[in-house]
mmCIF file of C-alpha atoms in Angstrom:
data_model
loop_
_atom_site.group_PDB
_atom_site.id
_atom_site.type_symbol
_atom_site.label_atom_id
_atom_site.label_comp_id
_atom_site.label_asym_id
_atom_site.label_seq_id
_atom_site.Cartn_x
_atom_site.Cartn_y
_atom_site.Cartn_z
ATOM 1 C CA ASP A 1238 -19.628 2.561 12.676
ATOM 2 C CA GLY A 1239 -18.029 1.211 9.656
ATOM 3 C CA MET A 1240 -20.787 2.392 6.259
ATOM 4 C CA LEU A 1241 -21.055 5.841 9.598
ATOM 5 C CA MET A 1242 -17.376 6.208 8.428
ATOM 6 C CA LEU A 1243 -18.041 6.811 4.329
ATOM 7 C CA ALA A 1244 -20.742 8.535 4.901
ATOM 8 C CA ARG A 1245 -18.813 11.375 7.587
ATOM 9 C CA ALA A 1246 -16.711 10.948 3.756
ATOM 10 C CA GLY A 1247 -19.072 12.455 2.019
ATOM 11 C CA PHE A 1248 -19.901 9.029 -0.024
ATOM 12 C CA SER A 1249 -23.978 9.485 -0.802
ATOM 13 C CA THR A 1250 -25.606 6.637 0.705
ATOM 14 C CA ASN A 1251 -25.487 4.169 -2.765
ATOM 15 C CA ALA A 1252 -22.454 5.141 -1.870
ATOM 16 C CA VAL A 1253 -22.088 3.646 0.798
ATOM 17 C CA ILE A 1254 -23.953 0.486 -0.175
ATOM 18 C CA ALA A 1255 -21.626 0.442 -2.778
ATOM 19 C CA ALA A 1256 -18.517 0.524 -0.553
ATOM 20 C CA THR A 1257 -20.184 -2.367 1.777
ATOM 21 C CA GLY A 1258 -18.360 -5.004 0.048
ATOM 22 C CA PRO A 1259 -14.641 -3.526 -0.197
ATOM 23 C CA VAL A 1260 -15.650 -2.298 3.075
ATOM 24 C CA LEU A 1261 -15.880 -6.071 5.058
ATOM 25 C CA ASP A 1262 -13.312 -8.207 2.152
ATOM 26 C CA THR A 1263 -10.620 -5.099 2.877
ATOM 27 C CA ALA A 1264 -11.524 -5.630 6.976
ATOM 28 C CA LYS A 1265 -10.695 -9.889 6.760
ATOM 29 C CA VAL A 1266 -8.058 -9.804 4.393
ATOM 30 C CA ALA A 1267 -5.898 -6.640 7.194
ATOM 31 C CA GLY A 1268 -7.436 -8.628 10.246
ATOM 32 C CA VAL A 1269 -9.191 -5.246 11.088
ATOM 33 C CA GLY A 1270 -13.194 -3.497 12.144
ATOM 34 C CA LEU A 1271 -15.437 -2.064 9.915
ATOM 35 C CA GLU A 1272 -14.563 1.505 11.197
ATOM 36 C CA GLU A 1273 -10.606 1.078 10.623
ATOM 37 C CA ALA A 1274 -11.703 -0.779 6.966
ATOM 38 C CA SER A 1275 -13.477 1.707 5.298
ATOM 39 C CA THR A 1276 -11.186 5.123 7.330
ATOM 40 C CA LEU A 1277 -8.700 3.385 5.179
ATOM 41 C CA LEU A 1278 -10.867 2.680 2.083
ATOM 42 C CA ALA A 1279 -12.080 6.096 2.145
ATOM 43 C CA ASP A 1280 -8.620 7.560 2.368
ATOM 44 C CA SER A 1281 -6.888 5.826 -0.303
ATOM 45 C CA LEU A 1282 -10.221 7.406 -2.029
ATOM 46 C CA SER A 1283 -10.208 10.475 -0.981
ATOM 47 C CA GLN A 1284 -5.779 11.982 -1.746
ATOM 48 C CA PHE A 1285 -5.612 10.252 -5.179
ATOM 49 C CA GLY A 1286 -9.096 12.496 -6.672
ATOM 50 C CA MET A 1287 -10.670 8.962 -6.980
ATOM 51 C CA SER A 1288 -14.642 8.457 -6.378
ATOM 52 C CA ALA A 1289 -16.504 6.212 -3.942
ATOM 53 C CA VAL A 1290 -16.921 3.732 -7.177
ATOM 54 C CA PHE A 1291 -13.485 3.189 -7.567
ATOM 55 C CA ALA A 1292 -14.338 1.445 -3.658
ATOM 56 C CA GLY A 1293 -13.825 -2.173 -5.430
ATOM 57 C CA LYS A 1294 -10.395 -1.030 -6.996
ATOM 58 C CA ALA A 1295 -8.886 -0.373 -4.069
ATOM 59 C CA ALA A 1296 -8.740 -2.393 -1.712
ATOM 60 C CA ASP A 1297 -8.471 -5.109 -4.665
ATOM 61 C CA ILE A 1298 -4.865 -2.437 -4.587
ATOM 62 C CA LEU A 1299 -4.413 -2.752 -1.318
ATOM 63 C CA VAL A 1300 -4.721 -5.911 -0.902
ATOM 64 C CA THR A 1301 -2.039 -6.624 -3.949
ATOM 65 C CA ALA A 1302 0.048 -4.733 -3.108
ATOM 66 C CA SER A 1303 0.115 -6.392 0.534
ATOM 67 C CA ASN A 1304 0.186 -9.658 -0.773
ATOM 68 C CA LYS A 1305 2.978 -8.533 -2.968
ATOM 69 C CA GLY A 1306 5.431 -6.526 -0.814
ATOM 70 C CA ASN A 1307 7.005 -7.108 3.118
ATOM 71 C CA THR A 1308 4.176 -4.879 4.078
ATOM 72 C CA SER A 1309 0.734 -5.347 5.265
ATOM 73 C CA ILE A 1310 -2.231 -3.145 4.222
ATOM 74 C CA VAL A 1311 -3.263 -0.879 7.713
ATOM 75 C CA GLN A 1312 1.021 -0.299 7.379
ATOM 76 C CA ILE A 1313 0.449 0.521 3.655
ATOM 77 C CA GLY A 1314 -2.375 3.084 4.902
ATOM 78 C CA GLU A 1315 0.311 4.939 6.686
ATOM 79 C CA ALA A 1316 2.266 5.551 4.406
ATOM 80 C CA LEU A 1317 -0.532 6.805 2.310
ATOM 81 C CA LYS A 1318 -1.082 9.008 5.325
ATOM 82 C CA LEU A 1319 2.379 10.586 3.952
ATOM 83 C CA ALA A 1320 3.046 9.972 1.250
ATOM 84 C CA GLY A 1321 -0.711 10.437 -1.334
ATOM 85 C CA PRO A 1322 -1.010 13.763 -1.194
ATOM 86 C CA ILE A 1323 2.454 14.559 -2.698
ATOM 87 C CA ALA A 1324 1.816 12.019 -4.399
ATOM 88 C CA LYS A 1325 -1.405 12.382 -6.237
ATOM 89 C CA ALA A 1326 0.011 16.317 -7.105
ATOM 90 C CA ALA A 1327 3.204 14.439 -8.500
ATOM 91 C CA ALA A 1328 0.692 12.852 -11.178
ATOM 92 C CA MET A 1329 0.868 8.878 -9.627
ATOM 93 C CA ASP A 1330 -1.986 6.590 -9.421
ATOM 94 C CA LEU A 1331 -2.394 4.503 -6.063
ATOM 95 C CA SER A 1332 -1.010 1.944 -7.615
ATOM 96 C CA GLU A 1333 2.252 3.272 -8.407
ATOM 97 C CA THR A 1334 1.636 5.020 -5.198
ATOM 98 C CA SER A 1335 1.638 1.434 -3.836
ATOM 99 C CA ALA A 1336 4.084 -0.294 -5.642
ATOM 100 C CA ILE A 1337 6.998 2.305 -4.621
ATOM 101 C CA LEU A 1338 5.545 1.760 -0.745
ATOM 102 C CA ASP A 1339 5.849 -2.492 -0.885
ATOM 103 C CA VAL A 1340 9.414 -1.551 -2.687
ATOM 104 C CA LEU A 1341 10.420 0.295 0.597
ATOM 105 C CA ALA A 1342 9.287 -1.758 2.554
ATOM 106 C CA ASP A 1343 10.841 -4.540 1.811
ATOM 107 C CA SER A 1344 14.357 -2.071 2.680
ATOM 108 C CA GLY A 1345 12.701 -1.908 5.702
ATOM 109 C CA LEU A 1346 11.248 1.292 4.863
ATOM 110 C CA LYS A 1347 7.738 0.528 5.930
ATOM 111 C CA ALA A 1348 4.642 2.378 7.435
ATOM 112 C CA THR A 1349 5.190 5.892 8.003
ATOM 113 C CA LEU A 1350 9.297 5.658 7.237
ATOM 114 C CA GLY A 1351 8.365 4.653 3.384
ATOM 115 C CA GLY A 1352 5.648 7.313 3.622
ATOM 116 C CA MET A 1353 8.454 9.707 4.545
ATOM 117 C CA ALA A 1354 10.984 8.840 2.594
ATOM 118 C CA LEU A 1355 9.068 9.255 -0.923
ATOM 119 C CA ARG A 1356 7.540 12.154 0.721
ATOM 120 C CA VAL A 1357 10.464 13.489 0.898
ATOM 121 C CA ILE A 1358 12.838 12.688 -2.383
ATOM 122 C CA LEU A 1359 9.519 13.627 -3.931
ATOM 123 C CA ALA A 1360 9.677 17.279 -2.763
ATOM 124 C CA GLN A 1361 12.969 17.428 -3.719
ATOM 125 C CA LEU A 1362 12.406 16.853 -6.769
ATOM 126 C CA SER A 1363 10.086 18.963 -7.416
ATOM 127 C CA GLY A 1364 12.308 22.493 -5.814
ATOM 128 C CA PRO A 1365 15.992 21.121 -5.758
ATOM 129 C CA SER A 1366 18.355 23.649 -3.203
ATOM 130 C CA GLU A 1367 21.936 24.319 -5.403
ATOM 131 C CA GLY A 1368 23.904 21.874 -3.654
ATOM 132 C CA ALA A 1369 21.716 19.409 -5.168
ATOM 133 C CA LYS A 1370 20.876 21.493 -8.575
ATOM 134 C CA LYS A 1371 24.771 20.054 -8.130
ATOM 135 C CA ALA A 1372 24.188 16.923 -7.706
ATOM 136 C CA LEU A 1373 21.294 16.014 -10.145
ATOM 137 C CA GLU A 1374 22.842 17.983 -13.186
ATOM 138 C CA GLY A 1375 26.116 15.469 -12.168
ATOM 139 C CA LEU A 1376 24.787 12.859 -12.642
ATOM 140 C CA GLY A 1377 23.654 14.647 -15.864
ATOM 141 C CA VAL A 1378 20.073 14.963 -14.612
ATOM 142 C CA GLU A 1379 18.430 18.706 -16.080
ATOM 143 C CA VAL A 1380 17.571 20.699 -13.575
ATOM 144 C CA GLU A 1381 15.571 23.144 -15.873
ATOM 145 C CA GLY A 1382 11.651 21.923 -16.279
ATOM 146 C CA LEU A 1383 12.727 18.808 -13.382
ATOM 147 C CA GLY A 1384 10.194 20.200 -11.218
ATOM 148 C CA LYS A 1385 7.113 20.273 -14.793
ATOM 149 C CA ARG A 1386 8.881 16.228 -15.110
ATOM 150 C CA ILE A 1387 8.031 15.172 -12.176
ATOM 151 C CA GLN A 1388 5.045 16.354 -12.280
ATOM 152 C CA THR A 1389 4.131 14.296 -15.464
ATOM 153 C CA LYS A 1390 3.175 10.444 -15.596
ATOM 154 C CA GLY A 1391 5.742 7.937 -14.604
ATOM 155 C CA GLY A 1392 8.156 11.121 -14.112
ATOM 156 C CA LEU A 1393 10.024 10.477 -11.045
ATOM 157 C CA LEU A 1394 10.877 7.047 -11.769
ATOM 158 C CA ASP A 1395 12.858 8.090 -15.137
ATOM 159 C CA VAL A 1396 14.339 10.677 -13.088
ATOM 160 C CA LEU A 1397 15.301 8.229 -10.405
ATOM 161 C CA GLU A 1398 16.719 5.462 -13.510
ATOM 162 C CA GLN A 1399 18.737 8.562 -15.256
ATOM 163 C CA LEU A 1400 20.183 9.014 -11.511
ATOM 164 C CA GLY A 1401 20.506 5.200 -11.075
ATOM 165 C CA LYS A 1402 22.126 4.657 -13.394
ATOM 166 C CA GLY A 1403 24.116 8.472 -13.884
ATOM 167 C CA GLY A 1404 26.162 6.754 -10.204
ATOM 168 C CA LEU A 1405 23.794 8.003 -7.927
ATOM 169 C CA ASP A 1406 25.826 6.629 -4.233
ATOM 170 C CA LEU A 1407 25.047 7.433 -0.155
ATOM 171 C CA ILE A 1408 27.461 11.048 -0.669
ATOM 172 C CA SER A 1409 25.173 12.627 -4.497
ATOM 173 C CA ALA A 1410 22.332 10.993 -2.483
ATOM 174 C CA GLY A 1411 22.298 12.675 0.149
ATOM 175 C CA ALA A 1412 23.277 16.716 -1.548
ATOM 176 C CA ILE A 1413 19.995 16.215 -2.651
ATOM 177 C CA PHE A 1414 17.904 14.229 -0.769
ATOM 178 C CA GLN A 1415 19.392 14.600 1.977
ATOM 179 C CA GLN A 1416 19.757 11.776 5.367
ATOM 180 C CA ARG A 1417 15.990 11.125 5.251
ATOM 181 C CA GLY A 1418 15.254 10.378 1.410
ATOM 182 C CA ALA A 1419 18.906 9.514 0.299
ATOM 183 C CA ALA A 1420 18.673 5.496 1.671
ATOM 184 C CA ALA A 1421 14.826 5.777 0.213
ATOM 185 C CA ALA A 1422 16.439 7.305 -3.110
ATOM 186 C CA LEU A 1423 19.248 5.100 -3.219
ATOM 187 C CA THR A 1424 17.026 1.476 -3.641
ATOM 188 C CA LEU A 1425 14.262 3.019 -5.666
ATOM 189 C CA SER A 1426 16.879 4.008 -8.453
ATOM 190 C CA LYS A 1427 18.008 0.750 -8.847
ATOM 191 C CA SER A 1428 14.401 -0.886 -8.759
ATOM 192 C CA THR A 1429 12.674 1.128 -11.263
ATOM 193 C CA GLU A 1430 11.837 -1.304 -13.623
ATOM 194 C CA ARG A 1431 10.790 -3.436 -10.848
ATOM 195 C CA ILE A 1432 8.457 -0.895 -9.096
ATOM 196 C CA ARG A 1433 7.151 -0.223 -12.788
ATOM 197 C CA ALA A 1434 6.262 -4.416 -13.013
ATOM 198 C CA LEU A 1435 4.415 -4.430 -9.966
ATOM 199 C CA ALA A 1436 2.799 -0.704 -10.618
ATOM 200 C CA GLU A 1437 1.104 -3.141 -13.830
ATOM 201 C CA GLU A 1438 0.608 -6.027 -11.325
ATOM 202 C CA ILE A 1439 -0.889 -3.687 -8.682
ATOM 203 C CA GLU A 1440 -3.322 -1.585 -11.332
ATOM 204 C CA ASN A 1441 -5.149 -5.210 -12.624
ATOM 205 C CA SER A 1442 -5.453 -6.785 -9.508
ATOM 206 C CA GLU A 1443 -9.294 -6.557 -9.874
ATOM 207 C CA GLY A 1444 -11.098 -9.017 -7.254
ATOM 208 C CA ALA A 1445 -7.941 -9.300 -5.164
ATOM 209 C CA ALA A 1446 -9.943 -9.043 -2.266
ATOM 210 C CA ARG A 1447 -13.135 -10.126 -3.083
ATOM 211 C CA ARG A 1448 -11.015 -14.083 -3.645
ATOM 212 C CA SER A 1449 -8.388 -13.290 -0.511
ATOM 213 C CA ALA A 1450 -10.957 -12.635 1.258
ATOM 214 C CA ALA A 1451 -12.819 -15.752 0.786
ATOM 215 C CA LEU A 1452 -10.327 -17.854 0.788
ATOM 216 C CA ILE A 1453 -9.812 -16.216 4.669
ATOM 217 C CA GLU A 1454 -13.391 -17.050 5.282
ATOM 218 C CA SER A 1455 -12.919 -20.339 3.653
ATOM 219 C CA THR A 1456 -9.691 -21.515 5.915
ATOM 220 C CA LEU A 1457 -11.641 -20.555 9.091
ATOM 221 C CA GLY A 1458 -14.708 -22.830 7.724
ATOM 222 C CA ASP A 1459 -12.352 -25.857 7.990
ATOM 223 C CA ALA A 1460 -10.281 -25.427 10.874
ATOM 224 C CA PHE A 1461 -14.023 -24.426 12.867
ATOM 225 C CA LEU A 1462 -15.159 -27.589 11.382
ATOM 226 C CA SER A 1463 -11.533 -30.015 12.253
ATOM 227 C CA LEU A 1464 -12.447 -28.212 15.775
ATOM 228 C CA LEU A 1465 -15.638 -29.307 15.944
ATOM 229 C CA SER A 1466 -14.744 -33.443 14.601
ATOM 230 C CA ALA A 1467 -12.188 -33.219 17.513
ATOM 231 C CA ILE A 1468 -14.431 -31.964 19.183
ATOM 232 C CA ASP A 1469 -16.515 -35.318 18.452
ATOM 233 C CA GLU A 1470 -13.577 -37.823 18.602
ATOM 234 C CA ALA A 1471 -13.276 -36.548 22.467
ATOM 235 C CA ILE A 1472 -16.891 -37.282 23.387
ATOM 236 C CA LEU A 1473 -16.544 -39.963 21.529
ATOM 237 C CA SER A 1474 -13.891 -41.748 22.597
ATOM 238 C CA LEU A 1475 -14.535 -41.210 26.036
ATOM 239 C CA GLY A 1476 -17.544 -43.984 26.067
ATOM 240 C CA ASP A 1477 -21.578 -44.035 26.878
ATOM 241 C CA ALA A 1478 -20.302 -42.058 30.217
ATOM 242 C CA GLY A 1479 -19.611 -39.319 27.810
ATOM 243 C CA PHE A 1480 -17.116 -35.654 29.559
ATOM 244 C CA GLY A 1481 -20.021 -35.913 32.475
ATOM 245 C CA GLY A 1482 -18.269 -39.313 33.781
ATOM 246 C CA ALA A 1483 -14.599 -38.037 32.624
ATOM 247 C CA LEU A 1484 -15.171 -34.756 34.858
ATOM 248 C CA LYS A 1485 -16.786 -37.258 37.772
ATOM 249 C CA SER A 1486 -13.987 -39.324 37.101
#
């Protein structure tokens, strides 16, 4: 089923074969089936215009992001459904977007809540209302050309950092980002350095999915061996009669 989902997403036969490992690792780490893991990876790749050859990289990013934040791979995937396409339009990549979603998750905005909040922030800055323009100018942000600035690499974090230094508070955040994005904007405006560092760490996480999956495999293997050992000890403790004798008694 998982491989079929990749094929339906437009992956070639060779791409499906190449993505098999990352899908298996993602499924194991996320604790989901192959079909859901395939969908998570396929969606992440398509949202950010990444070809199938980057399935391993996408898996590494999602696993690392879930390990670094108070969130899960599935919750990140849910957030990306709402924020991924507009983030790509704003010149953000999967690593930077995942880092932002991590920070939002740490503040309690997980899954669709985090995705919607980021979507609102990007939309409001790309086309601010008259009230928002006034609030932005009051915080020292140049409104003219703001939409283009947001659509350049690193533009969102630069603007959020400027807003934080300009004194963004609950009132001005509400005027700029409305109720749905105010809390998230306040959180992000105070966390830009952390986001940049986290995004770099997530980007440079080659092999993370395989390592995490291997650790789980090792742990499960050890647990199974411990179970077998405990059974052997139980049988020995019952003596020659074994379990049959215990049941008869």
